[in-house]
């Protein structure tokens, strides 16, 4: 079985991206896995602090591992946006393949200091755990938005600076970097987010020499994805679009079978809705 590090290296060489999809429950997990399996591509399951508390930190780790082993499948688990060293440590101890320390709202120095602490812990844990860090603020909520979130500015000077990015990566030793390149968490109502800055993406990728991660991919166009992936992005995160699909699937399951009380029956359309969205995204990311 390839490690996540090997999978990412291969994605970089093939100029494709590994899809990262968030889940809150086993319906989401099966929806994502079935989509990836149908295309035979690797996939990363993401759980934010809230999502992993809902499923159970150790429980989600065992669930993903069980699929990896039973199907001999490259499915990985990432601790999405984690805001403290303690919670990074908890995820590493629970067996996650990668963690994100999100210090985007801290000062540059504080962000470096805690990210470095996370990298040191990962290196000493006895497994190959990847650490991702955030540089540049892109908002925090995975929902449908009426406007671009407060504090997210899309002008050139607010995007991640390639020189600062290089300094940050050298100082911390992180494996992956999530920059601000015109992206933001959540998606605008109407479904089309502003374009990404591809020139800046390439400049950052060239400067840091490690895989870039595109967050807030919900709402970005196919063309944006293609260009970003061709210029250094090796992982794309999708959350909001899956949440919307899950909820719509759930509503269908409940309204079409008003007398049904078996959750495994009325939840089936929710699994299918997640699967369909994920499959569509994985096709772009993997150029299929
Ligand atoms: Zn994110």
XYZ file of C-alpha atoms and ligand atoms in Angstrom:
289
model
C 0.000 0.000 0.000
C 1.358 3.410 -0.995
C 1.793 5.945 1.762
C 0.104 9.329 1.451
C 3.527 10.868 0.807
C 4.110 8.505 -2.135
C 0.597 9.100 -3.449
C 1.143 12.877 -3.414
C 4.510 12.591 -5.132
C 2.902 10.548 -7.871
C 0.055 13.061 -8.215
C 2.592 15.881 -8.599
C 4.428 13.995 -11.332
C 1.205 13.154 -13.177
C -0.117 16.721 -12.713
C -3.293 15.512 -11.084
C -4.687 16.256 -7.621
C -5.866 13.971 -4.849
C -9.423 14.840 -3.770
C -9.998 15.663 -0.077
C -13.612 15.330 1.065
C -15.032 16.011 4.507
C -17.405 13.679 6.285
C -19.553 13.883 9.417
C -20.770 10.286 9.549
C -20.513 6.849 7.947
C -22.951 7.778 5.147
C -20.455 10.412 4.031
C -17.564 7.974 4.338
C -19.259 5.342 2.166
C -20.378 7.955 -0.367
C -16.809 9.234 -0.785
C -15.238 5.786 -0.832
C -17.702 4.359 -3.374
C -17.053 7.322 -5.684
C -13.264 6.910 -5.481
C -13.494 3.143 -5.872
C -15.658 3.454 -9.001
C -12.847 5.507 -10.617
C -9.985 3.632 -8.948
C -8.264 6.800 -7.674
C -6.747 7.564 -4.257
C -8.782 9.722 -1.891
C -8.388 11.625 1.378
C -11.121 11.754 4.021
C -11.083 15.003 5.988
C -12.541 15.703 9.401
C -12.485 19.160 10.984
C -12.375 19.451 14.783
C -16.197 19.534 14.876
C -16.607 16.674 12.426
C -14.117 14.467 14.214
C -15.752 15.143 17.579
C -19.093 14.049 16.110
C -17.807 10.771 14.601
C -15.237 10.180 17.359
C -11.528 10.905 16.893
C -10.320 7.338 17.410
C -13.439 5.884 15.802
C -13.036 7.707 12.478
C -9.427 6.590 12.335
C -10.437 2.939 12.752
C -13.251 3.268 10.182
C -10.939 4.605 7.473
C -8.250 2.081 8.317
C -10.774 -0.760 8.078
C -11.718 0.260 4.528
C -8.048 0.630 3.564
C -7.312 -2.884 4.790
C -10.447 -4.680 3.636
C -10.297 -3.266 0.097
C -6.507 -2.831 -0.058
C -7.322 0.739 -1.093
C -5.370 4.049 -0.968
C -7.793 5.917 1.299
C -6.231 8.292 3.832
C -7.399 10.301 6.827
C -6.571 13.963 7.436
C -7.209 16.102 10.518
C -8.568 19.155 8.701
C -8.162 22.659 10.225
C -6.784 22.052 13.698
C -6.254 25.089 15.855
C -3.981 23.855 18.667
C -0.944 21.633 19.169
C -2.933 19.470 21.613
C -5.541 18.597 19.018
C -2.837 17.895 16.408
C -1.179 15.534 18.888
C -4.525 13.842 19.605
C -5.081 13.150 15.870
C -1.535 11.827 15.361
C -1.903 9.589 18.419
C -5.223 8.299 17.025
C -3.528 7.162 13.803
C -4.340 9.913 11.269
C -2.194 10.013 8.097
C -1.901 13.790 8.045
C -2.789 16.849 10.091
C -3.353 20.507 9.343
C -2.248 23.051 11.867
C -4.195 26.195 10.995
C -2.379 29.221 12.339
C -3.558 31.527 9.560
C -5.052 33.941 12.074
C -1.928 34.046 14.255
C 1.085 36.285 13.699
C 3.701 34.888 11.295
C 6.028 34.145 14.247
C 3.382 32.346 16.318
C 2.270 30.371 13.269
C 5.887 29.285 12.640
C 6.428 28.355 16.277
C 3.358 26.099 16.719
C 3.641 24.604 13.212
C 7.237 23.652 14.021
C 6.129 21.990 17.248
C 3.555 19.952 15.261
C 6.189 18.904 12.681
C 8.565 17.782 15.442
C 5.834 15.707 17.072
C 4.896 14.103 13.734
C 8.524 13.225 12.958
C 8.918 11.517 16.320
C 5.675 9.506 16.315
C 7.042 6.388 14.622
C 4.842 6.657 11.503
C 5.140 8.873 8.424
C 2.551 11.545 9.281
C 2.383 14.575 6.992
C 1.888 18.079 8.350
C 0.167 20.852 6.429
C 0.160 24.501 7.440
C -1.868 27.549 6.416
C -0.455 30.869 5.353
C -2.960 33.555 4.388
C -6.529 33.940 5.664
C -9.319 32.321 3.619
C -12.253 32.357 6.069
C -13.437 29.517 8.261
C -16.983 28.417 7.446
C -18.020 25.619 5.084
C -21.445 26.851 4.099
C -23.354 28.642 1.389
C -22.539 32.339 1.667
C -24.270 35.511 0.512
C -20.962 37.326 0.203
C -17.204 36.759 0.417
C -16.394 36.210 4.139
C -15.178 39.059 6.380
C -11.409 39.407 6.445
C -10.908 37.639 3.121
C -9.492 40.070 0.589
C -8.893 38.935 -2.942
C -6.568 41.729 -4.103
C -2.969 40.773 -4.950
C -1.431 42.151 -1.742
C -3.735 40.002 0.435
C -2.745 36.745 -1.247
C 0.110 34.635 0.124
C 3.508 36.132 -0.683
C 5.879 33.584 -2.315
C 8.919 34.954 -0.433
C 7.138 34.703 2.934
C 5.885 31.238 1.987
C 9.434 30.030 1.319
C 10.632 31.523 4.608
C 7.744 29.798 6.417
C 8.368 26.385 4.850
C 12.125 26.556 5.536
C 11.531 27.552 9.159
C 8.909 24.873 9.921
C 9.756 21.892 7.695
C 6.087 21.325 6.751
C 5.190 18.802 4.048
C 2.349 20.717 2.400
C 1.194 24.320 2.325
C -2.278 25.818 1.952
C -1.903 29.318 0.496
C -4.431 32.095 -0.118
C -4.650 32.316 -3.907
C -8.070 33.887 -4.363
C -9.873 30.947 -2.741
C -12.067 31.013 0.367
C -13.993 28.529 2.484
C -17.642 28.053 1.683
C -19.237 28.899 -1.617
C -21.304 31.788 -2.845
C -25.030 31.345 -3.316
C -25.448 30.902 -7.054
C -22.505 28.533 -7.062
C -19.764 30.444 -8.872
C -16.816 31.793 -6.864
C -14.330 34.418 -8.167
C -11.424 33.099 -10.231
C -8.222 31.836 -8.614
C -4.926 33.641 -9.161
C -2.990 31.042 -11.150
C 0.174 33.140 -11.613
C 0.473 33.518 -7.848
C -0.161 29.792 -7.388
C 2.733 28.952 -9.683
C 5.040 31.503 -8.030
C 4.329 30.037 -4.574
C 4.734 26.441 -5.788
C 8.068 27.276 -7.445
C 9.290 29.062 -4.303
C 8.369 26.394 -1.742
C 8.979 23.174 -3.690
C 6.338 21.208 -1.718
C 2.763 20.273 -2.703
C 0.167 23.038 -2.402
C -3.314 22.372 -1.072
C -6.328 24.217 -2.407
C -8.956 24.811 0.273
C -12.448 26.116 -0.319
C -12.718 24.349 -3.689
C -16.530 24.333 -3.548
C -17.788 26.883 -6.056
C -14.618 27.133 -8.171
C -14.890 26.368 -11.891
C -13.508 23.352 -13.770
C -11.091 25.610 -15.601
C -9.787 27.057 -12.304
C -9.152 23.545 -10.986
C -7.375 22.441 -14.131
C -5.042 25.419 -14.110
C -4.349 25.289 -10.378
C -3.542 21.575 -10.575
C -1.255 22.110 -13.572
C 0.608 24.763 -11.545
C 1.405 23.097 -8.236
C -1.814 22.138 -6.420
C -1.719 18.443 -5.413
C -4.739 18.258 -3.081
C -8.135 19.929 -3.503
C -10.553 20.235 -0.582
C -14.306 20.019 -1.116
C -16.714 20.290 1.777
C -19.632 22.684 1.284
C -20.865 21.070 -1.937
C -20.954 17.676 -0.209
C -22.890 19.084 2.733
C -25.450 20.613 0.371
C -25.768 17.323 -1.563
C -26.102 15.275 1.643
C -28.875 17.493 2.960
C -30.774 17.424 -0.335
C -30.417 13.630 -0.475
C -31.691 13.356 3.080
C -34.699 15.556 2.290
C -35.512 13.354 -0.714
C -35.195 10.222 1.436
C -37.592 11.627 4.037
C -40.202 13.132 1.729
C -40.362 10.222 -0.706
C -40.846 7.673 2.076
C -42.769 9.556 4.793
C -43.678 6.349 6.646
C -40.189 4.829 6.530
C -38.469 4.724 9.920
C -35.387 2.614 9.077
C -32.454 5.036 8.848
C -30.505 2.724 6.554
C -33.375 3.021 4.069
C -34.249 6.718 4.204
C -30.533 7.673 4.280
C -29.680 5.874 1.041
C -30.390 8.897 -1.198
C -28.000 10.937 0.996
C -25.157 8.460 0.408
C -25.898 8.459 -3.315
C -25.977 12.280 -3.464
C -22.542 12.502 -1.786
C -21.198 9.807 -4.093
C -22.385 11.645 -7.214
C -20.791 14.987 -6.247
C -17.517 13.346 -5.237
C -17.339 11.309 -8.427
C -17.816 14.414 -10.554
C -15.037 16.259 -8.696
C -12.640 13.298 -8.811
C -13.010 13.149 -12.587
C -11.684 16.741 -12.945
C -8.970 16.363 -10.334
C -7.660 13.180 -11.960
C -8.247 14.325 -15.563
C -10.533 11.353 -16.311
Zn -10.032 24.261 4.511
